[in-house]
Amino acid sequence: MYSVVNGFQIPTDVDVRVMLTFLELYQTLLGFVFFKLYADIGLVYPPPLDLKKEEEGAGVGAFSLQDTAKASVTTISTKTKTVEMNGRTISSKDVRQAIKTINAASAVLDEDVQMSETIVDDNDEDFVVHPSNSDQQTSATLHTLKSLTDLPSSLSTSLFAPYTFWLSRETSRPIFEFLVRSFGGRIGWPASSGSGSPIEESD
């Protein structure tokens, strides 16, 4: 392996700061979307990571899915947490009381502040109706989440259930592992791609 003499040079017409801002926005947005999807099916997000499996290179298999009912048992036991700060012991009850007093004080301040409402006249732009050229009866229907959830679950979740896939080291294991496992299949890989394979090549 040799080091690269000339590294990557950023083009002058690309504003990397704007790109990084959008990257941060989309990372946050995906976090909310994943939380919503996991919460809808009753799972904890982010899924707990098994560090031993991660060190062995298990990839997606290092994550374990937990029901929110199991997680709520652990959170109930941690509700009476106490922390020592600046020589004082502060409990979670004290924090909740402080939050309530702050909320009450902000409600009083909101009543004192009178904001004038300005009405913006939007008469500059008028909506112009353009009739559709396509026939509404022959146009394709747009699938909604409800119509997709009405599909038989046996078709989607058990598509690969009777199959076992063996991935060689040349394939992109994380992508295939995610796809095959999400449709109920089993997957294995050689030790050269990372340990932690649930099946061996000889199985």
Short mmCIF file of N, CA and C in Angstrom, two decimals, residues 14-197:
data_model
loop_
_atom_site.label_atom_id
_atom_site.label_comp_id
_atom_site.label_asym_id
_atom_site.label_seq_id
_atom_site.Cartn_x
_atom_site.Cartn_y
_atom_site.Cartn_z
N VAL A 14 -17.98 24.22 -5.26
CA VAL A 14 -18.79 23.42 -4.34
C VAL A 14 -18.61 23.98 -2.93
N ASP A 15 -19.72 24.34 -2.30
CA ASP A 15 -19.68 24.83 -0.93
C ASP A 15 -19.88 23.64 0.00
N VAL A 16 -18.81 23.17 0.57
CA VAL A 16 -18.84 21.97 1.41
C VAL A 16 -19.62 22.24 2.69
N ARG A 17 -19.61 23.45 3.19
CA ARG A 17 -20.35 23.77 4.41
C ARG A 17 -21.84 23.57 4.22
N VAL A 18 -22.35 23.94 3.06
CA VAL A 18 -23.78 23.73 2.78
C VAL A 18 -24.08 22.24 2.68
N MET A 19 -23.18 21.50 2.04
CA MET A 19 -23.38 20.05 1.93
C MET A 19 -23.37 19.39 3.30
N LEU A 20 -22.48 19.83 4.19
CA LEU A 20 -22.42 19.27 5.54
C LEU A 20 -23.67 19.63 6.34
N THR A 21 -24.23 20.82 6.09
CA THR A 21 -25.47 21.20 6.76
C THR A 21 -26.60 20.28 6.34
N PHE A 22 -26.71 19.99 5.05
CA PHE A 22 -27.75 19.09 4.57
C PHE A 22 -27.51 17.66 5.07
N LEU A 23 -26.25 17.25 5.16
CA LEU A 23 -25.94 15.93 5.71
C LEU A 23 -26.43 15.82 7.15
N GLU A 24 -26.17 16.85 7.94
CA GLU A 24 -26.63 16.85 9.33
C GLU A 24 -28.15 16.85 9.40
N LEU A 25 -28.80 17.61 8.52
CA LEU A 25 -30.26 17.65 8.49
C LEU A 25 -30.83 16.28 8.17
N TYR A 26 -30.29 15.61 7.16
CA TYR A 26 -30.83 14.32 6.76
C TYR A 26 -30.51 13.22 7.79
N GLN A 27 -29.36 13.31 8.47
CA GLN A 27 -29.08 12.36 9.53
C GLN A 27 -30.10 12.49 10.66
N THR A 28 -30.42 13.72 11.03
CA THR A 28 -31.41 13.96 12.08
C THR A 28 -32.79 13.51 11.62
N LEU A 29 -33.14 13.82 10.38
CA LEU A 29 -34.43 13.43 9.84
C LEU A 29 -34.58 11.91 9.81
N LEU A 30 -33.54 11.20 9.38
CA LEU A 30 -33.60 9.74 9.36
C LEU A 30 -33.71 9.16 10.77
N GLY A 31 -33.08 9.82 11.73
CA GLY A 31 -33.22 9.37 13.11
C GLY A 31 -34.66 9.43 13.57
N PHE A 32 -35.37 10.52 13.24
CA PHE A 32 -36.78 10.64 13.60
C PHE A 32 -37.64 9.62 12.84
N VAL A 33 -37.33 9.43 11.56
CA VAL A 33 -38.11 8.47 10.76
C VAL A 33 -37.93 7.05 11.31
N PHE A 34 -36.69 6.68 11.60
CA PHE A 34 -36.44 5.35 12.16
C PHE A 34 -37.11 5.18 13.52
N PHE A 35 -37.05 6.23 14.35
CA PHE A 35 -37.72 6.14 15.65
C PHE A 35 -39.21 5.90 15.48
N LYS A 36 -39.83 6.61 14.54
CA LYS A 36 -41.27 6.45 14.30
C LYS A 36 -41.57 5.04 13.79
N LEU A 37 -40.77 4.54 12.86
CA LEU A 37 -41.01 3.20 12.32
C LEU A 37 -40.83 2.13 13.40
N TYR A 38 -39.79 2.25 14.20
CA TYR A 38 -39.57 1.28 15.27
C TYR A 38 -40.69 1.37 16.31
N ALA A 39 -41.10 2.60 16.65
CA ALA A 39 -42.16 2.77 17.66
C ALA A 39 -43.49 2.23 17.17
N ASP A 40 -43.76 2.36 15.87
CA ASP A 40 -45.02 1.85 15.32
C ASP A 40 -45.16 0.34 15.46
N ILE A 41 -44.05 -0.38 15.39
CA ILE A 41 -44.14 -1.83 15.53
C ILE A 41 -43.74 -2.30 16.92
N GLY A 42 -43.54 -1.35 17.85
CA GLY A 42 -43.33 -1.69 19.24
C GLY A 42 -41.91 -2.12 19.59
N LEU A 43 -40.92 -1.56 18.89
CA LEU A 43 -39.52 -1.90 19.17
C LEU A 43 -38.77 -0.69 19.71
N VAL A 44 -37.67 -0.96 20.39
CA VAL A 44 -36.84 0.10 20.96
C VAL A 44 -35.91 0.64 19.87
N TYR A 45 -35.81 1.97 19.79
CA TYR A 45 -34.86 2.59 18.86
C TYR A 45 -33.95 3.51 19.65
N PRO A 46 -32.67 3.49 19.46
CA PRO A 46 -31.91 2.62 18.57
C PRO A 46 -31.81 1.21 19.15
N PRO A 47 -31.74 0.21 18.28
CA PRO A 47 -31.66 -1.16 18.81
C PRO A 47 -30.33 -1.36 19.54
N PRO A 48 -30.37 -2.10 20.66
CA PRO A 48 -29.13 -2.33 21.42
C PRO A 48 -28.09 -3.08 20.59
N LEU A 49 -26.85 -2.68 20.76
CA LEU A 49 -25.73 -3.26 20.01
C LEU A 49 -24.96 -4.21 20.91
N ASP A 50 -24.77 -5.43 20.46
CA ASP A 50 -23.96 -6.41 21.17
C ASP A 50 -22.51 -6.16 20.78
N LEU A 51 -21.73 -5.63 21.71
CA LEU A 51 -20.35 -5.23 21.39
C LEU A 51 -19.47 -6.43 21.04
N LYS A 52 -19.73 -7.59 21.65
CA LYS A 52 -18.92 -8.77 21.35
C LYS A 52 -19.13 -9.21 19.90
N LYS A 53 -20.40 -9.23 19.47
CA LYS A 53 -20.69 -9.59 18.08
C LYS A 53 -20.15 -8.54 17.11
N GLU A 54 -20.20 -7.28 17.52
CA GLU A 54 -19.70 -6.21 16.65
C GLU A 54 -18.19 -6.34 16.46
N GLU A 55 -17.47 -6.66 17.53
CA GLU A 55 -16.03 -6.84 17.41
C GLU A 55 -15.68 -8.04 16.54
N GLU A 56 -16.55 -9.04 16.51
CA GLU A 56 -16.31 -10.22 15.68
C GLU A 56 -16.70 -9.99 14.23
N GLY A 57 -17.31 -8.84 13.94
CA GLY A 57 -17.68 -8.52 12.56
C GLY A 57 -19.03 -9.06 12.16
N ALA A 58 -19.98 -9.10 13.09
CA ALA A 58 -21.30 -9.66 12.77
C ALA A 58 -22.14 -8.71 11.94
N GLY A 59 -21.79 -7.44 11.87
CA GLY A 59 -22.54 -6.48 11.05
C GLY A 59 -23.92 -6.21 11.61
N VAL A 60 -24.94 -6.39 10.77
CA VAL A 60 -26.32 -6.13 11.17
C VAL A 60 -26.75 -7.11 12.25
N GLY A 61 -26.16 -8.31 12.28
CA GLY A 61 -26.51 -9.30 13.28
C GLY A 61 -26.11 -8.90 14.69
N ALA A 62 -25.28 -7.87 14.83
CA ALA A 62 -24.88 -7.42 16.16
C ALA A 62 -25.98 -6.64 16.86
N PHE A 63 -26.98 -6.18 16.12
CA PHE A 63 -28.11 -5.46 16.72
C PHE A 63 -29.15 -6.47 17.17
N SER A 64 -29.73 -6.23 18.32
CA SER A 64 -30.79 -7.10 18.81
C SER A 64 -32.06 -6.26 18.96
N LEU A 65 -33.17 -6.80 18.49
CA LEU A 65 -34.44 -6.10 18.57
C LEU A 65 -35.11 -6.40 19.90
N GLN A 66 -35.56 -5.35 20.58
CA GLN A 66 -36.22 -5.49 21.87
C GLN A 66 -37.59 -4.85 21.83
N ASP A 67 -38.55 -5.49 22.50
CA ASP A 67 -39.88 -4.90 22.62
C ASP A 67 -39.82 -3.73 23.59
N THR A 68 -40.70 -2.76 23.38
CA THR A 68 -40.74 -1.61 24.29
C THR A 68 -41.24 -2.01 25.66
N ALA A 69 -41.98 -3.10 25.78
CA ALA A 69 -42.47 -3.56 27.08
C ALA A 69 -41.29 -3.98 27.96
N LYS A 70 -40.30 -4.67 27.38
CA LYS A 70 -39.12 -5.07 28.14
C LYS A 70 -38.29 -3.86 28.52
N ALA A 71 -38.20 -2.89 27.63
CA ALA A 71 -37.39 -1.71 27.90
C ALA A 71 -38.02 -0.83 28.96
N SER A 72 -39.37 -0.82 29.03
CA SER A 72 -40.03 0.03 30.03
C SER A 72 -39.77 -0.48 31.43
N VAL A 73 -39.53 -1.78 31.61
CA VAL A 73 -39.23 -2.32 32.92
C VAL A 73 -37.90 -1.77 33.42
N THR A 74 -36.92 -1.64 32.51
CA THR A 74 -35.63 -1.11 32.92
C THR A 74 -35.70 0.38 33.16
N THR A 75 -36.55 1.10 32.43
CA THR A 75 -36.63 2.54 32.64
C THR A 75 -37.37 2.88 33.91
N ILE A 76 -38.30 2.03 34.35
CA ILE A 76 -39.01 2.31 35.60
C ILE A 76 -38.04 2.25 36.78
N SER A 77 -37.10 1.31 36.72
CA SER A 77 -36.17 1.18 37.83
C SER A 77 -35.19 2.34 37.90
N THR A 78 -34.97 3.06 36.80
CA THR A 78 -34.03 4.17 36.80
C THR A 78 -34.70 5.52 36.99
N LYS A 79 -35.99 5.56 37.32
CA LYS A 79 -36.67 6.84 37.46
C LYS A 79 -36.25 7.59 38.72
N THR A 80 -35.79 6.91 39.73
CA THR A 80 -35.40 7.56 40.97
C THR A 80 -33.89 7.72 41.03
N LYS A 81 -33.31 8.17 39.96
CA LYS A 81 -31.87 8.32 39.88
C LYS A 81 -31.44 9.59 40.62
N THR A 82 -30.32 9.50 41.32
CA THR A 82 -29.78 10.66 42.01
C THR A 82 -28.37 10.91 41.50
N VAL A 83 -28.02 12.20 41.42
CA VAL A 83 -26.71 12.60 40.93
C VAL A 83 -26.15 13.61 41.93
N GLU A 84 -24.86 13.50 42.21
CA GLU A 84 -24.22 14.47 43.10
C GLU A 84 -23.53 15.52 42.25
N MET A 85 -23.89 16.79 42.50
CA MET A 85 -23.34 17.88 41.71
C MET A 85 -23.04 19.05 42.64
N ASN A 86 -21.80 19.52 42.61
CA ASN A 86 -21.35 20.64 43.45
C ASN A 86 -21.63 20.40 44.92
N GLY A 87 -21.45 19.17 45.37
CA GLY A 87 -21.65 18.84 46.77
C GLY A 87 -23.09 18.62 47.17
N ARG A 88 -24.02 18.77 46.24
CA ARG A 88 -25.45 18.56 46.52
C ARG A 88 -25.92 17.31 45.81
N THR A 89 -26.83 16.59 46.45
CA THR A 89 -27.43 15.42 45.84
C THR A 89 -28.75 15.84 45.20
N ILE A 90 -28.83 15.64 43.88
CA ILE A 90 -30.02 16.05 43.12
C ILE A 90 -30.69 14.79 42.61
N SER A 91 -31.98 14.67 42.91
CA SER A 91 -32.74 13.51 42.43
C SER A 91 -33.56 13.90 41.20
N SER A 92 -34.09 12.89 40.53
CA SER A 92 -34.91 13.17 39.36
C SER A 92 -36.19 13.90 39.75
N LYS A 93 -36.65 13.71 40.97
CA LYS A 93 -37.84 14.42 41.45
C LYS A 93 -37.57 15.92 41.52
N ASP A 94 -36.37 16.29 42.00
CA ASP A 94 -36.00 17.70 42.05
C ASP A 94 -35.95 18.32 40.66
N VAL A 95 -35.45 17.55 39.70
CA VAL A 95 -35.36 18.05 38.32
C VAL A 95 -36.75 18.27 37.75
N ARG A 96 -37.67 17.33 37.99
CA ARG A 96 -39.04 17.48 37.48
C ARG A 96 -39.72 18.70 38.09
N GLN A 97 -39.50 18.96 39.39
CA GLN A 97 -40.09 20.13 40.04
C GLN A 97 -39.52 21.42 39.45
N ALA A 98 -38.22 21.44 39.17
CA ALA A 98 -37.61 22.62 38.57
C ALA A 98 -38.17 22.88 37.18
N ILE A 99 -38.41 21.82 36.42
CA ILE A 99 -38.99 21.98 35.08
C ILE A 99 -40.41 22.53 35.17
N LYS A 100 -41.18 22.06 36.16
CA LYS A 100 -42.55 22.57 36.33
C LYS A 100 -42.54 24.05 36.69
N THR A 101 -41.61 24.48 37.53
CA THR A 101 -41.56 25.91 37.89
C THR A 101 -41.13 26.76 36.70
N ILE A 102 -40.24 26.23 35.88
CA ILE A 102 -39.83 26.98 34.69
C ILE A 102 -41.00 27.10 33.72
N ASN A 103 -41.76 26.03 33.53
CA ASN A 103 -42.92 26.07 32.65
C ASN A 103 -43.97 27.05 33.17
N ALA A 104 -44.18 27.08 34.49
CA ALA A 104 -45.16 28.01 35.07
C ALA A 104 -44.71 29.45 34.89
N ALA A 105 -43.40 29.70 35.05
CA ALA A 105 -42.88 31.06 34.88
C ALA A 105 -42.98 31.51 33.43
N SER A 106 -42.74 30.61 32.50
CA SER A 106 -42.82 30.98 31.09
C SER A 106 -44.27 31.25 30.68
N ALA A 107 -45.23 30.55 31.30
CA ALA A 107 -46.64 30.80 31.00
C ALA A 107 -47.05 32.19 31.45
N VAL A 108 -46.52 32.63 32.61
CA VAL A 108 -46.82 33.98 33.10
C VAL A 108 -46.22 35.03 32.18
N LEU A 109 -44.99 34.78 31.70
CA LEU A 109 -44.35 35.74 30.79
C LEU A 109 -45.09 35.82 29.46
N ASP A 110 -45.63 34.70 28.99
CA ASP A 110 -46.38 34.71 27.73
C ASP A 110 -47.64 35.54 27.83
N GLU A 111 -48.26 35.54 29.01
CA GLU A 111 -49.46 36.35 29.19
C GLU A 111 -49.14 37.83 29.21
N ASP A 112 -47.95 38.19 29.73
CA ASP A 112 -47.57 39.59 29.83
C ASP A 112 -47.22 40.19 28.47
N VAL A 113 -46.67 39.37 27.60
CA VAL A 113 -46.22 39.87 26.30
C VAL A 113 -47.40 39.87 25.34
N GLN A 114 -47.68 41.01 24.78
CA GLN A 114 -48.75 41.13 23.78
C GLN A 114 -48.09 41.32 22.43
N MET A 115 -48.38 40.42 21.54
CA MET A 115 -47.81 40.52 20.20
C MET A 115 -48.89 40.98 19.23
N SER A 116 -48.52 41.90 18.39
CA SER A 116 -49.48 42.39 17.41
C SER A 116 -49.50 41.44 16.22
N GLU A 117 -50.69 41.14 15.78
CA GLU A 117 -50.84 40.24 14.65
C GLU A 117 -50.90 41.06 13.38
N THR A 118 -50.11 40.67 12.42
CA THR A 118 -50.13 41.34 11.12
C THR A 118 -50.75 40.40 10.11
N ILE A 119 -51.65 40.93 9.34
CA ILE A 119 -52.31 40.14 8.31
C ILE A 119 -51.66 40.47 6.98
N VAL A 120 -51.17 39.46 6.33
CA VAL A 120 -50.50 39.64 5.05
C VAL A 120 -51.53 39.42 3.95
N ASP A 121 -51.57 40.37 3.04
CA ASP A 121 -52.51 40.28 1.93
C ASP A 121 -51.84 39.53 0.79
N ASP A 122 -52.38 38.37 0.45
CA ASP A 122 -51.81 37.54 -0.61
C ASP A 122 -52.61 37.64 -1.89
N ASN A 123 -53.07 38.81 -2.22
CA ASN A 123 -53.84 38.99 -3.45
C ASN A 123 -52.95 39.08 -4.68
N ASP A 124 -51.64 39.15 -4.47
CA ASP A 124 -50.74 39.27 -5.62
C ASP A 124 -50.72 38.01 -6.46
N GLU A 125 -50.91 36.85 -5.83
CA GLU A 125 -50.86 35.59 -6.55
C GLU A 125 -52.23 34.95 -6.54
N ASP A 126 -52.77 34.73 -7.71
CA ASP A 126 -54.06 34.06 -7.84
C ASP A 126 -53.83 32.65 -8.35
N PHE A 127 -54.59 31.73 -7.83
CA PHE A 127 -54.49 30.33 -8.24
C PHE A 127 -55.23 30.15 -9.55
N VAL A 128 -54.53 29.59 -10.53
CA VAL A 128 -55.12 29.34 -11.84
C VAL A 128 -55.34 27.84 -11.97
N VAL A 129 -56.57 27.45 -12.25
CA VAL A 129 -56.91 26.04 -12.36
C VAL A 129 -56.54 25.54 -13.75
N HIS A 130 -55.79 24.45 -13.79
CA HIS A 130 -55.44 23.80 -15.05
C HIS A 130 -56.03 22.40 -15.03
N PRO A 131 -56.94 22.07 -15.93
CA PRO A 131 -57.55 20.74 -15.92
C PRO A 131 -56.52 19.68 -16.31
N SER A 132 -56.70 18.48 -15.76
CA SER A 132 -55.80 17.37 -16.02
C SER A 132 -56.10 16.77 -17.40
N ASN A 133 -55.06 16.38 -18.11
CA ASN A 133 -55.22 15.76 -19.42
C ASN A 133 -55.41 14.25 -19.31
N SER A 134 -55.08 13.66 -18.16
CA SER A 134 -55.17 12.21 -18.02
C SER A 134 -56.56 11.81 -17.57
N ASP A 135 -56.93 10.59 -17.95
CA ASP A 135 -58.22 10.04 -17.54
C ASP A 135 -58.10 9.53 -16.11
N GLN A 136 -59.00 9.95 -15.24
CA GLN A 136 -58.91 9.57 -13.84
C GLN A 136 -59.22 8.10 -13.63
N GLN A 137 -60.00 7.48 -14.49
CA GLN A 137 -60.34 6.07 -14.31
C GLN A 137 -59.18 5.17 -14.68
N THR A 138 -58.39 5.55 -15.66
CA THR A 138 -57.29 4.70 -16.11
C THR A 138 -55.97 5.03 -15.42
N SER A 139 -55.93 6.11 -14.66
CA SER A 139 -54.67 6.49 -14.01
C SER A 139 -54.36 5.51 -12.88
N ALA A 140 -53.08 5.34 -12.62
CA ALA A 140 -52.64 4.40 -11.58
C ALA A 140 -52.98 4.94 -10.21
N THR A 141 -53.39 4.05 -9.34
CA THR A 141 -53.71 4.48 -7.98
C THR A 141 -52.44 4.57 -7.16
N LEU A 142 -52.41 5.56 -6.29
CA LEU A 142 -51.26 5.77 -5.43
C LEU A 142 -51.40 4.91 -4.19
N HIS A 143 -50.38 4.10 -3.90
CA HIS A 143 -50.43 3.22 -2.75
C HIS A 143 -50.22 4.03 -1.47
N THR A 144 -51.00 3.73 -0.46
CA THR A 144 -50.85 4.37 0.83
C THR A 144 -50.32 3.34 1.82
N LEU A 145 -49.96 3.83 3.01
CA LEU A 145 -49.45 2.92 4.04
C LEU A 145 -50.51 1.91 4.43
N LYS A 146 -51.77 2.34 4.46
CA LYS A 146 -52.85 1.42 4.84
C LYS A 146 -53.01 0.32 3.78
N SER A 147 -52.92 0.69 2.51
CA SER A 147 -53.08 -0.33 1.47
C SER A 147 -51.90 -1.31 1.48
N LEU A 148 -50.71 -0.83 1.86
CA LEU A 148 -49.56 -1.72 1.92
C LEU A 148 -49.64 -2.64 3.14
N THR A 149 -50.19 -2.14 4.25
CA THR A 149 -50.30 -2.99 5.43
C THR A 149 -51.43 -4.00 5.30
N ASP A 150 -52.35 -3.77 4.36
CA ASP A 150 -53.42 -4.74 4.14
C ASP A 150 -52.97 -5.95 3.34
N LEU A 151 -51.77 -5.88 2.76
CA LEU A 151 -51.24 -7.02 2.01
C LEU A 151 -50.98 -8.18 2.98
N PRO A 152 -51.08 -9.40 2.50
CA PRO A 152 -50.80 -10.53 3.39
C PRO A 152 -49.36 -10.48 3.88
N SER A 153 -49.18 -10.60 5.20
CA SER A 153 -47.83 -10.50 5.76
C SER A 153 -46.96 -11.69 5.37
N SER A 154 -47.58 -12.81 5.03
CA SER A 154 -46.79 -13.98 4.66
C SER A 154 -46.02 -13.75 3.37
N LEU A 155 -46.52 -12.87 2.50
CA LEU A 155 -45.81 -12.61 1.25
C LEU A 155 -44.54 -11.81 1.49
N SER A 156 -44.60 -10.84 2.39
CA SER A 156 -43.46 -9.95 2.53
C SER A 156 -42.44 -10.43 3.55
N THR A 157 -42.88 -10.92 4.70
CA THR A 157 -41.91 -11.24 5.75
C THR A 157 -41.31 -12.63 5.63
N SER A 158 -41.92 -13.51 4.87
CA SER A 158 -41.38 -14.87 4.77
C SER A 158 -41.00 -15.23 3.34
N LEU A 159 -40.63 -14.25 2.56
CA LEU A 159 -40.27 -14.50 1.17
C LEU A 159 -39.04 -15.40 1.07
N PHE A 160 -38.02 -15.15 1.90
CA PHE A 160 -36.79 -15.93 1.86
C PHE A 160 -36.71 -16.93 3.01
N ALA A 161 -37.82 -17.18 3.71
CA ALA A 161 -37.78 -18.04 4.91
C ALA A 161 -37.24 -19.44 4.63
N PRO A 162 -37.57 -20.09 3.54
CA PRO A 162 -37.04 -21.45 3.36
C PRO A 162 -35.61 -21.48 2.82
N TYR A 163 -34.99 -20.32 2.60
CA TYR A 163 -33.70 -20.29 1.93
C TYR A 163 -32.58 -19.86 2.87
N THR A 164 -31.39 -20.35 2.57
CA THR A 164 -30.17 -19.94 3.26
C THR A 164 -29.21 -19.42 2.20
N PHE A 165 -28.67 -18.23 2.44
CA PHE A 165 -27.77 -17.58 1.48
C PHE A 165 -26.35 -17.59 2.02
N TRP A 166 -25.41 -17.86 1.14
CA TRP A 166 -24.00 -17.83 1.49
C TRP A 166 -23.37 -16.70 0.69
N LEU A 167 -22.79 -15.73 1.39
CA LEU A 167 -22.19 -14.57 0.74
C LEU A 167 -20.68 -14.73 0.70
N SER A 168 -20.11 -14.62 -0.47
CA SER A 168 -18.66 -14.68 -0.57
C SER A 168 -18.08 -13.34 -0.14
N ARG A 169 -16.78 -13.28 -0.02
CA ARG A 169 -16.15 -12.06 0.49
C ARG A 169 -16.19 -10.91 -0.51
N GLU A 170 -16.53 -11.18 -1.77
CA GLU A 170 -16.59 -10.12 -2.78
C GLU A 170 -17.89 -9.34 -2.74
N THR A 171 -18.88 -9.86 -2.07
CA THR A 171 -20.18 -9.18 -2.04
C THR A 171 -20.23 -8.14 -0.93
N SER A 172 -21.16 -7.24 -1.07
CA SER A 172 -21.37 -6.22 -0.04
C SER A 172 -22.27 -6.83 1.03
N ARG A 173 -21.65 -7.37 2.08
CA ARG A 173 -22.38 -8.13 3.07
C ARG A 173 -23.45 -7.34 3.83
N PRO A 174 -23.19 -6.11 4.31
CA PRO A 174 -24.23 -5.42 5.10
C PRO A 174 -25.55 -5.24 4.35
N ILE A 175 -25.48 -4.92 3.07
CA ILE A 175 -26.71 -4.68 2.30
C ILE A 175 -27.49 -5.97 2.12
N PHE A 176 -26.79 -7.03 1.68
CA PHE A 176 -27.47 -8.30 1.47
C PHE A 176 -27.96 -8.90 2.78
N GLU A 177 -27.19 -8.73 3.84
CA GLU A 177 -27.59 -9.25 5.14
C GLU A 177 -28.89 -8.58 5.60
N PHE A 178 -28.97 -7.28 5.42
CA PHE A 178 -30.18 -6.56 5.82
C PHE A 178 -31.38 -7.02 4.99
N LEU A 179 -31.21 -7.11 3.69
CA LEU A 179 -32.33 -7.50 2.82
C LEU A 179 -32.80 -8.92 3.09
N VAL A 180 -31.88 -9.86 3.17
CA VAL A 180 -32.26 -11.26 3.34
C VAL A 180 -32.91 -11.47 4.71
N ARG A 181 -32.33 -10.89 5.75
CA ARG A 181 -32.90 -11.07 7.09
C ARG A 181 -34.25 -10.38 7.24
N SER A 182 -34.46 -9.27 6.56
CA SER A 182 -35.75 -8.60 6.68
C SER A 182 -36.86 -9.39 6.01
N PHE A 183 -36.52 -10.30 5.09
CA PHE A 183 -37.53 -11.15 4.45
C PHE A 183 -37.49 -12.58 4.98
N GLY A 184 -36.89 -12.78 6.14
CA GLY A 184 -36.97 -14.06 6.82
C GLY A 184 -35.92 -15.09 6.46
N GLY A 185 -34.95 -14.76 5.64
CA GLY A 185 -33.95 -15.73 5.23
C GLY A 185 -32.80 -15.84 6.21
N ARG A 186 -32.01 -16.89 6.05
CA ARG A 186 -30.80 -17.08 6.84
C ARG A 186 -29.61 -16.73 5.97
N ILE A 187 -28.54 -16.26 6.61
CA ILE A 187 -27.39 -15.80 5.85
C ILE A 187 -26.11 -16.21 6.56
N GLY A 188 -25.08 -16.51 5.77
CA GLY A 188 -23.78 -16.86 6.31
C GLY A 188 -22.68 -16.29 5.44
N TRP A 189 -21.47 -16.22 5.99
CA TRP A 189 -20.35 -15.66 5.26
C TRP A 189 -19.07 -16.32 5.76
N PRO A 190 -18.00 -16.27 4.96
CA PRO A 190 -16.74 -16.89 5.39
C PRO A 190 -16.07 -16.07 6.49
N ALA A 191 -15.15 -16.72 7.20
CA ALA A 191 -14.45 -16.04 8.29
C ALA A 191 -13.58 -14.89 7.78
N SER A 192 -13.20 -14.93 6.52
CA SER A 192 -12.40 -13.84 5.96
C SER A 192 -13.19 -12.54 5.84
N SER A 193 -14.53 -12.64 5.84
CA SER A 193 -15.37 -11.44 5.79
C SER A 193 -15.72 -10.95 7.19
N GLY A 194 -15.27 -11.66 8.22
CA GLY A 194 -15.57 -11.31 9.60
C GLY A 194 -16.20 -12.48 10.30
N SER A 195 -15.84 -12.64 11.56
CA SER A 195 -16.41 -13.77 12.29
C SER A 195 -17.82 -13.43 12.74
N GLY A 196 -18.52 -14.38 13.28
CA GLY A 196 -19.88 -14.16 13.75
C GLY A 196 -20.94 -14.70 12.82
N SER A 197 -20.55 -15.48 11.81
CA SER A 197 -21.52 -16.06 10.90
C SER A 197 -22.30 -17.14 11.62
#
